Amino acid sequence: MTNDSITLSDKTIGRLSLYRRVLERTPKNNKPIGHIFSHELAALAGFSAVLVRRDLMTIGFSGNPKKGYDAAELLDCIGKFLDAPGGTNVALIGVGNLGRALLAYFTYRRPMLSIVAAFDANPEFTNRVIQGCRCYSPDDMERVVQEKNIRMGIIAVPSVGAQDAADRLMRLGVTGFLNFAPVALRVPSSVYVNQIDMTMELEKVAFYARQTKE
Amino acid sequence: MTNDSITLSDKTIGRLSLYRRVLERTPKNNKPIGHIFSHELAALAGFSAVLVRRDLMTIGFSGNPKKGYDAAELLDCIGKFLDAPGGTNVALIGVGNLGRALLAYFTYRRPMLSIVAAFDANPEFTNRVIQGCRCYSPDDMERVVQEKNIRMGIIAVPSVGAQDAADRLMRLGVTGFLNFAPVALRVPSSVYVNQIDMTMELEKVAFYARQTKE
DNA sequence: GTACCTCTGTGAATACCATAACAGAGACAT
DNA sequence: ATGTCTCTGTTATGGTATTCACAGAGGTAC
Ligand SMILES: NC(=O)c1ccc[n+]([C@@H]2O[C@H](COP(=O)([O-])OP(=O)(O)OC[C@H]3O[C@@H](n4cnc5c(N)ncnc54)[C@H](O)[C@@H]3O)[C@@H](O)[C@H]2O)c1
Ligand SMILES: NC(=O)c1ccc[n+]([C@@H]2O[C@H](COP(=O)([O-])OP(=O)(O)OC[C@H]3O[C@@H](n4cnc5c(N)ncnc54)[C@H](O)[C@@H]3O)[C@@H](O)[C@H]2O)c1
């Protein structure tokens, strides 16, 4: 039914992720949603109804003009696109303030996306379990990444260590990064980097907040 | 020289914020950068050189074909666009795992953008100083927001409390939000919301990491 | 001086993305 | 049966962001 040969735009896969969480979370009169209309899903996710319909169209998911979309089937269909069949194992590099918050949040939250190991250069954090996740020394990276079949990395170390951390993980076969350090990672085109620059996001808000206030 | 009547695109103001931080941080042979070429700044920020030139063009900043752009003047010029003259005061709502990480990071980091108050419903956190920032009960919101002239809010509470927090702040004149809760805030068009959905960002990486691996 | 080189500045072309607009299908009332 | 209503599915349109391509300016080598 669903086929990965379709190309999804970057924006669309982000929205699919959000549709899924909204559907998982939102109960309708205390029982799971049966069917949902595009405009309902749009309101929950914060987009327009036509955009929802087009996203679902691109993944080849069909609804019923009278009842809307079957929520359970839609969840399944989105999962077929977003999730790797056996789940994806993630490494966290840097167990500082941000890293610990991420561990606390993501541990056991997404069944198909697990942070299975954390690494930190500070011996204070290594060889213990933090927020339910085992924390290792960077020296153990080669062994642990291979043992645990880690495919992607979250970089939450200071800027100066970010490129080095990425380089080491790439040598071990990691092909995707979520990078919180405000520095541009140099990677080959076969590796995907998603850069989150919170300072930039904050300054953007400050800019617009000022525009509307004055 | 610089005039705010120019309209900057959302993407451009984000990149300006990054150019600035890259310039502030990067020393050249242990002394501040004097001049910098568009391709150098592009490499540091992770964009293309022509995009850098285009951005600087839109803010009306000129370089020298032989020496490049004067870094100090550029910093000044970017500041004239991004910073409110007296700085912007920010409130943080929710001093949980993520909120504390944000406090630790942003306190004293950006001179023109300060988190001047935090609010949390949990009495364990209120009426004390956390990571250098005073933390109040939500009951004190009206007084504190007015006293400290707070213009924008960072929402780091669970989804269920996000809309309520935003509503209360908006009634007190706050016009911009950085929202980490994975829920669409309902706000009038005069209020700017920047939504950061880390789960979505993580799932995007998982998607692309899988594509390249197989 | 002249040929050449590099970099800025910018109009034109391209790619991408969201919205608008509408065709089609089923339900329902009369 | 027929008209109307609502929602889906899809094509057409518009707008915006980025890249392409190149003119212009100044500096350098010889
Ligand atoms: N905390 C925030 O809210 C925030 C906001 C914006 C950006 N960031 C960025 O996120 C990153 C992490 O921020 P943070 O606040 O958690 O910093 P932090 O200083 O609290 O934590 C950094 C951690 O990384 C570890 N570390 C340093 N070098 C390492 C290396 N080479 N290998 C392994 N571990 C190493 C340190 O021991 C420390 O535990 C930084 O790049 C920061 O710029 C954080
Ligand atoms: N921690 C992460 O890495 C992460 C990742 C993705 C999304 N988020 C989102 O960020 C938000 C905060 O996450 P967190 O991990 O810090 O959660 P948390 O549970 O650690 O902290 C939430 C804090 O908000 C306070 N709070 C609850 N209701 C409140 C209210 N009405 N007013 C004031 N304070 C209130 C609680 O007392 C608590 O201190 C959540 O919406 C979460 O979904 C966090």
Coordinates of C-alpha atoms in Angstrom, one line a residue, chain B residues 9-190:
Chain B
S9 CA 12.5 37.8 5.4
D10 CA 12.2 35.4 8.3
K11 CA 15.1 33.3 7.0
T12 CA 17.3 36.3 6.6
I13 CA 17.0 37.5 10.1
G14 CA 17.8 34.0 11.3
R15 CA 21.0 34.0 9.3
L16 CA 21.9 37.5 10.5
S17 CA 21.8 36.2 14.0
L18 CA 24.2 33.5 13.1
Y19 CA 26.5 35.7 11.2
R20 CA 26.8 37.8 14.2
R21 CA 27.6 35.0 16.6
V22 CA 30.1 33.5 14.2
L23 CA 31.9 36.9 13.9
E24 CA 31.9 37.5 17.6
R25 CA 33.4 34.1 18.3
T26 CA 35.8 33.4 15.6
P27 CA 39.3 34.9 16.1
K28 CA 41.8 35.0 13.2
N29 CA 45.3 34.2 14.4
N30 CA 44.2 35.0 18.0
K31 CA 43.0 38.5 17.2
P32 CA 39.6 39.8 16.2
I33 CA 38.7 39.5 12.5
G34 CA 39.3 42.8 10.6
H35 CA 37.8 42.0 7.3
I36 CA 36.1 38.9 6.0
F37 CA 35.1 37.7 2.6
S38 CA 31.6 36.5 1.8
H39 CA 32.9 33.0 1.1
E40 CA 34.7 32.9 4.5
L41 CA 31.6 34.0 6.4
A42 CA 29.6 31.5 4.4
A43 CA 31.9 28.6 5.4
L44 CA 31.7 29.6 9.0
A45 CA 28.0 29.9 9.0
G46 CA 27.3 27.0 6.7
F47 CA 25.6 28.8 3.8
S48 CA 26.6 29.7 0.3
A49 CA 28.7 32.8 -0.4
V50 CA 26.0 34.3 -2.7
L51 CA 23.4 33.9 0.0
V52 CA 25.6 35.8 2.4
R53 CA 26.1 38.6 -0.1
R54 CA 22.4 38.7 -0.7
D55 CA 21.6 39.0 3.0
L56 CA 24.0 41.8 3.5
M57 CA 22.7 43.5 0.4
T58 CA 19.2 43.5 1.8
I59 CA 20.3 45.2 5.0
G60 CA 22.2 47.7 2.9
F61 CA 25.6 46.7 4.1
S62 CA 28.4 47.2 1.6
G63 CA 31.8 45.5 1.4
N64 CA 34.9 46.1 -0.5
P65 CA 35.8 43.9 -3.4
K66 CA 39.4 43.8 -2.4
K67 CA 39.2 43.4 1.4
G68 CA 35.7 42.0 1.9
Y69 CA 33.4 43.2 4.7
D70 CA 34.5 45.1 7.8
A71 CA 33.6 42.8 10.6
A72 CA 33.2 45.4 13.3
E73 CA 31.0 47.5 11.1
L74 CA 29.0 44.5 10.1
L75 CA 28.4 43.5 13.7
D76 CA 27.2 47.0 14.4
C77 CA 24.9 47.0 11.4
I78 CA 23.4 43.6 12.3
G79 CA 22.8 44.8 15.8
K80 CA 20.9 47.9 14.5
F81 CA 18.5 45.5 12.9
L82 CA 18.2 42.7 15.4
D83 CA 18.5 44.4 18.8
A84 CA 15.8 46.5 20.4
P85 CA 17.6 49.7 21.5
G86 CA 17.4 49.0 25.3
G87 CA 17.5 45.2 24.9
T88 CA 14.7 42.8 25.2
N89 CA 13.5 41.2 28.5
V90 CA 12.3 37.7 28.4
A91 CA 10.3 35.5 30.7
L92 CA 10.7 31.7 31.0
I93 CA 7.7 29.7 31.8
G94 CA 8.5 26.3 33.2
V95 CA 11.7 25.6 35.0
G96 CA 11.8 21.9 34.3
N97 CA 14.7 20.0 32.6
L98 CA 14.6 22.0 29.5
G99 CA 13.9 25.3 31.2
R100 CA 16.9 24.9 33.5
A101 CA 19.1 24.1 30.6
L102 CA 17.9 27.3 28.8
L103 CA 18.5 29.4 31.9
A104 CA 22.0 28.0 32.3
Y105 CA 22.8 28.7 28.7
F106 CA 21.2 32.1 28.1
T107 CA 22.0 33.9 31.4
Y108 CA 24.5 36.6 30.7
R109 CA 25.2 35.3 27.2
R110 CA 23.5 37.8 24.9
P111 CA 23.7 41.3 26.3
M112 CA 20.6 42.5 24.4
L113 CA 18.5 39.5 25.2
S114 CA 18.1 38.6 28.9
I115 CA 15.9 36.1 30.7
V116 CA 14.9 38.3 33.6
A117 CA 12.3 36.1 35.3
A118 CA 11.2 32.5 35.4
F119 CA 7.9 31.1 36.5
D120 CA 6.9 27.7 37.6
A121 CA 3.8 26.2 39.2
N122 CA 5.8 23.8 41.3
P123 CA 6.5 25.5 44.7
E124 CA 9.7 23.6 44.9
F125 CA 11.1 26.0 42.3
T126 CA 9.5 29.3 43.3
N127 CA 11.0 32.2 45.3
R128 CA 14.5 31.2 44.8
V129 CA 17.3 31.9 42.3
I130 CA 18.0 29.1 39.7
Q131 CA 21.0 29.4 37.4
G132 CA 21.2 33.0 38.2
C133 CA 17.6 33.8 37.5
R134 CA 14.9 34.6 40.0
C135 CA 12.0 32.1 39.8
Y136 CA 8.5 33.2 40.7
S137 CA 5.1 31.6 41.2
P138 CA 2.6 32.1 38.3
D139 CA 0.6 34.2 40.7
D140 CA 3.2 36.9 40.6
M141 CA 3.2 37.1 36.8
E142 CA 1.2 40.2 36.4
R143 CA 3.4 42.2 38.8
V144 CA 6.7 40.9 37.6
V145 CA 6.0 41.2 33.9
Q146 CA 5.1 44.8 34.3
E147 CA 7.9 45.7 36.7
K148 CA 10.5 44.1 34.5
N149 CA 9.1 45.3 31.2
I150 CA 9.0 41.8 29.7
R151 CA 8.3 41.6 26.0
M152 CA 8.5 38.0 25.1
G153 CA 8.2 34.5 26.6
I154 CA 9.8 31.1 26.3
I155 CA 7.3 28.4 26.9
A156 CA 8.8 25.3 28.4
V157 CA 5.9 23.8 30.2
P158 CA 4.0 20.6 29.3
S159 CA 1.6 20.9 26.4
V160 CA -1.4 21.1 28.5
G161 CA -0.3 24.3 30.2
A162 CA 1.1 26.0 27.1
Q163 CA -1.9 27.8 25.8
D164 CA -2.8 29.1 29.3
A165 CA 0.7 30.4 29.9
A166 CA 0.6 32.2 26.5
D167 CA -2.8 33.7 27.2
R168 CA -1.8 35.1 30.5
L169 CA 1.4 36.6 29.0
M170 CA -0.5 38.1 26.1
R171 CA -2.9 39.8 28.4
L172 CA 0.1 41.5 29.9
G173 CA 1.4 42.8 26.6
V174 CA 3.8 40.0 25.5
T175 CA 3.9 39.8 21.7
G176 CA 6.4 37.0 21.0
F177 CA 6.9 33.4 22.0
L178 CA 9.4 30.7 21.7
N179 CA 7.3 27.6 22.2
F180 CA 8.9 24.2 23.0
A181 CA 5.6 22.5 23.8
P182 CA 4.5 20.3 20.9
V183 CA 1.1 22.1 20.6
A184 CA -0.1 24.8 18.2
L185 CA -0.7 28.1 20.2
R186 CA -3.7 30.0 19.2
V187 CA -2.7 33.7 19.1
P188 CA -3.9 36.8 17.2
S189 CA -1.9 37.7 14.1
S190 CA -0.2 40.5 15.9

